[in-house]
């Protein structure tokens, strides 16, 4: 069992660590309009166009990473504060990027954060306590779902169940977590709508197990199973079974009213509660060289989704 002292800081560090690892896994979708203008008519135009397009691709990737880091860096009760922090983080990123490109040649770049195009909700329980019988998402797309289990509270005879009900018939999937009584480990049974169940054993660290239910894996990389990214959204997410199992969770959905939970207060709370998040961000990138001016205003979807 995890003690109360320092628990929130420990949990936050673990979840931020999960964010860092997920950066290299999660995909992204962008929609943008770009204008490329020949400013000099030289043979270098083709190379500079390629440089501008590569710059734009790099920025989309990095802004997505940056936004996830900010989203999960604290509990945001206020969208204005979230926007302010994103503006600051993007400005710092733009400054460093501009200095890097200027050092390699006569190129000027800029990245501006234009705002939250589509808001999302971060449903969070950030202290270890009973997970309870609840439906944290009733009808939304889920792009982030991290679950931390205190494995000392798991039962061998009754599982803690997470059911993800998809938009289409035959899209349901249930994750059942139970203690592996005969030896160290946790059984993760995944049951699809057809009734077929696959069983995996995951091994906790320090009596805790952190799993990513979008990708279907543990953050110790010792087990893999089917993730909810195979389910067509929107979805509902329900906790049932051994609801005395203790843990924490962090879910990001595009639904701005995903459940009956209260908004998280300023400064955070043990939860469960609803915090602000970014589902789609809008940015503008500028790339200027002696021969090409490249400007793109674009929407960046931060989280892939079920």
XYZ file of C-alpha atoms in Angstrom:
306
model
C 0.000 0.000 0.000
C 1.288 3.461 -0.822
C 1.550 5.900 2.093
C -0.194 9.256 1.959
C 2.949 11.347 2.488
C 4.393 12.530 -0.793
C 1.943 10.369 -2.709
C 0.683 13.066 -5.034
C 4.195 14.148 -6.060
C 5.202 10.529 -6.693
C 2.107 9.882 -8.750
C 2.605 13.039 -10.763
C 6.197 12.057 -11.530
C 5.072 8.616 -12.663
C 2.384 10.023 -14.910
C 4.737 12.623 -16.386
C 7.180 9.779 -17.016
C 4.393 8.011 -18.843
C 3.881 11.138 -20.917
C 7.561 11.238 -21.864
C 7.574 7.613 -22.980
C 4.378 7.987 -24.970
C 5.813 10.839 -27.043
C 7.632 8.404 -29.312
C 4.593 6.125 -29.676
C 1.549 8.280 -30.194
C 0.614 9.487 -33.684
C -0.887 12.793 -34.712
C -3.119 14.267 -37.371
C -2.782 17.795 -38.786
C -4.788 19.911 -41.160
C -3.056 23.009 -42.475
C -3.014 25.633 -45.204
C 0.444 26.716 -46.367
C 1.675 29.423 -48.705
C 5.112 29.135 -50.360
C 6.336 32.225 -52.235
C 9.428 32.444 -54.496
C 11.202 35.545 -53.211
C 14.409 35.370 -55.209
C 14.012 33.153 -58.255
C 17.253 31.283 -57.546
C 17.966 27.596 -57.999
C 18.000 27.338 -54.190
C 14.212 27.666 -54.095
C 13.603 23.922 -54.285
C 15.978 23.241 -51.414
C 14.486 26.030 -49.335
C 10.945 24.816 -49.957
C 12.047 21.430 -48.689
C 13.620 23.102 -45.673
C 10.410 24.977 -44.933
C 8.292 21.854 -45.212
C 10.683 19.917 -42.969
C 10.583 22.788 -40.474
C 6.790 22.716 -40.475
C 6.741 18.947 -39.942
C 9.212 19.282 -37.071
C 7.153 22.016 -35.428
C 3.886 20.062 -35.629
C 5.564 17.105 -33.951
C 7.204 19.220 -31.254
C 4.130 21.330 -30.477
C 2.165 18.166 -29.964
C 4.807 16.903 -27.538
C 4.901 20.277 -25.818
C 1.121 20.417 -25.412
C 0.931 16.946 -23.864
C 3.663 17.911 -21.412
C 1.805 21.084 -20.413
C -1.582 19.307 -20.258
C -0.207 16.786 -17.762
C 2.170 19.087 -15.895
C -0.517 20.228 -13.468
C -4.260 20.105 -12.878
C -5.838 22.950 -14.861
C -9.116 24.254 -13.499
C -9.013 27.318 -15.747
C -8.680 27.286 -19.536
C -7.138 30.767 -19.407
C -4.272 29.503 -17.236
C -3.763 26.532 -19.550
C -3.637 28.865 -22.555
C -1.199 31.176 -20.761
C 1.168 28.304 -19.959
C 0.958 27.013 -23.534
C 1.703 30.482 -24.893
C 4.756 30.728 -22.656
C 6.023 27.233 -23.487
C 5.536 27.790 -27.228
C 7.297 31.173 -27.107
C 10.313 29.612 -25.395
C 10.334 26.774 -27.898
C 10.086 29.257 -30.790
C 13.006 31.279 -29.427
C 15.299 28.256 -29.151
C 14.243 26.980 -32.571
C 14.888 30.377 -34.173
C 18.367 30.556 -32.635
C 19.152 27.051 -33.881
C 18.105 27.798 -37.466
C 19.804 31.213 -37.504
C 23.086 29.550 -36.534
C 22.988 27.411 -39.684
C 22.313 30.172 -42.217
C 20.215 33.237 -43.106
C 16.920 31.704 -42.024
C 14.325 33.307 -39.739
C 11.642 31.176 -38.087
C 8.755 31.733 -35.723
C 6.093 29.628 -34.032
C 3.034 31.196 -32.399
C 0.366 29.472 -30.354
C -2.987 30.781 -31.580
C -5.215 29.086 -29.030
C -7.249 26.003 -28.219
C -9.150 25.053 -31.351
C -11.023 22.175 -29.679
C -11.037 21.834 -25.879
C -10.824 18.478 -24.172
C -11.336 17.136 -20.673
C -8.758 15.447 -18.493
C -10.540 13.095 -16.080
C -8.130 12.490 -13.243
C -7.834 10.689 -9.908
C -4.344 11.572 -8.751
C -4.185 9.975 -5.316
C -4.270 6.253 -4.606
C -7.744 5.426 -3.334
C -10.583 3.016 -4.220
C -11.363 3.298 -7.915
C -15.066 2.721 -7.294
C -17.960 1.885 -9.582
C -17.993 4.817 -11.963
C -18.215 5.837 -15.606
C -15.484 8.442 -16.170
C -16.408 8.775 -19.864
C -19.986 8.365 -21.099
C -19.682 9.249 -24.796
C -16.419 10.622 -26.105
C -13.228 9.880 -27.954
C -10.400 8.802 -25.660
C -6.847 9.695 -26.644
C -5.082 9.114 -23.335
C -5.786 6.493 -20.666
C -3.157 5.731 -18.046
C -4.088 3.518 -15.090
C -1.941 3.076 -11.972
C -2.920 0.117 -9.772
C -1.874 -0.543 -6.177
C -1.392 -4.264 -6.704
C -1.569 -5.059 -2.976
C -5.297 -4.294 -3.168
C -6.022 -6.632 -6.087
C -7.954 -9.819 -5.335
C -7.293 -13.265 -6.775
C -10.949 -14.291 -6.780
C -12.577 -11.083 -8.073
C -11.128 -8.849 -10.759
C -11.221 -5.101 -11.170
C -12.789 -4.484 -14.588
C -12.519 -1.641 -17.076
C -15.051 -1.844 -19.920
C -14.712 0.265 -23.058
C -17.934 0.246 -25.089
C -17.384 1.337 -28.692
C -19.678 3.180 -31.044
C -20.189 0.171 -33.321
C -21.697 -3.216 -32.532
C -19.057 -5.749 -31.579
C -16.602 -3.072 -30.443
C -16.764 -3.703 -26.679
C -13.607 -4.637 -24.817
C -13.157 -5.435 -21.108
C -9.882 -5.428 -19.165
C -9.921 -7.563 -16.010
C -7.088 -7.135 -13.497
C -6.597 -9.716 -10.731
C -3.874 -10.914 -8.397
C -1.788 -13.849 -9.590
C -2.019 -15.716 -6.302
C 0.376 -18.536 -7.162
C 3.332 -16.204 -7.837
C 4.343 -12.615 -8.412
C 2.399 -10.787 -11.101
C -0.993 -9.513 -12.189
C -3.342 -11.257 -14.593
C -4.647 -8.978 -17.335
C -7.528 -10.681 -19.129
C -8.846 -8.906 -22.215
C -12.312 -9.939 -23.405
C -13.718 -8.791 -26.731
C -17.356 -8.522 -27.782
C -17.209 -12.062 -29.194
C -16.466 -13.391 -25.720
C -12.940 -14.478 -26.598
C -10.481 -13.785 -23.774
C -6.712 -13.423 -23.991
C -4.652 -13.566 -20.811
C -1.379 -11.790 -20.074
C 0.760 -11.575 -16.948
C 2.243 -8.188 -16.049
C 4.759 -7.660 -13.258
C 4.422 -4.716 -10.876
C 7.254 -2.573 -9.537
C 7.167 -1.678 -5.838
C 3.599 -3.009 -5.567
C 2.392 -0.728 -8.360
C 1.558 -1.305 -12.006
C 1.261 1.506 -14.533
C -0.495 0.604 -17.785
C -1.385 2.461 -20.953
C -4.802 1.259 -22.071
C -4.682 3.163 -25.364
C -1.633 1.259 -26.613
C -2.191 -1.829 -24.470
C 1.055 -2.170 -22.522
C 2.708 -1.603 -19.172
C 5.248 1.158 -18.712
C 7.815 -1.387 -17.562
C 7.441 -2.856 -21.079
C 7.140 -6.372 -19.691
C 3.673 -7.082 -21.090
C 1.445 -6.161 -24.005
C -2.244 -6.646 -24.740
C -4.896 -5.245 -27.050
C -5.336 -1.500 -26.617
C -8.467 0.587 -26.947
C -6.994 2.208 -30.052
C -8.618 -0.690 -31.924
C -12.095 0.446 -30.831
C -14.089 2.894 -32.954
C -15.169 5.904 -30.932
C -16.881 7.613 -29.391
C -16.751 5.258 -26.411
C -17.911 4.914 -22.840
C -15.538 3.801 -20.070
C -16.901 2.002 -16.994
C -15.232 0.644 -13.840
C -16.821 -2.410 -12.173
C -16.008 -5.688 -10.416
C -13.752 -5.381 -7.370
C -14.299 -1.657 -6.954
C -12.312 -1.618 -3.698
C -9.160 -1.958 -5.791
C -7.092 1.167 -5.240
C -5.292 3.219 -7.819
C -5.142 6.351 -9.910
C -6.078 7.196 -13.476
C -5.651 9.889 -16.079
C -7.973 10.015 -19.101
C -8.151 12.659 -21.835
C -11.314 12.850 -23.935
C -12.734 15.255 -26.485
C -16.025 15.339 -24.559
C -16.302 18.569 -22.561
C -19.014 17.042 -20.355
C -17.923 13.392 -20.109
C -19.475 12.459 -16.750
C -21.176 13.753 -13.632
C -17.930 14.596 -11.834
C -17.176 18.051 -10.482
C -14.586 20.345 -12.050
C -11.178 20.105 -10.418
C -10.543 23.057 -8.094
C -7.619 25.415 -8.590
C -4.501 23.804 -7.189
C -5.789 20.302 -7.856
C -7.547 17.719 -5.712
C -7.353 13.965 -5.049
C -10.195 13.512 -7.521
C -11.811 12.069 -9.376
C -12.602 15.354 -11.088
C -12.554 17.028 -14.498
C -9.666 19.283 -15.528
C -9.047 21.320 -18.662
C -7.043 19.898 -21.566
C -6.307 20.593 -25.233
C -7.709 18.243 -27.853
C -6.835 20.322 -30.930
C -4.430 23.282 -30.877
C -4.038 25.999 -33.494
C -0.581 27.339 -34.329
C 1.086 29.457 -36.994
C 4.588 28.721 -38.274
C 6.792 31.045 -40.315
C 9.957 30.159 -42.229
C 11.822 32.911 -44.104
C 14.986 32.444 -46.164
C 16.552 34.594 -48.900
C 14.552 32.727 -51.548
C 11.425 31.392 -49.859
C 8.795 32.639 -47.451
C 6.774 29.839 -45.875
C 3.818 30.471 -43.592
C 1.343 27.875 -42.306
C -1.667 28.165 -40.033
C -2.659 24.728 -38.875
C -4.705 22.651 -36.490
C -2.761 19.988 -34.608
C -4.720 17.122 -33.053
C -2.873 16.374 -29.833
C -4.211 12.907 -29.032
C -4.998 10.000 -31.332
C -8.289 8.525 -30.245
C -10.567 5.535 -29.892
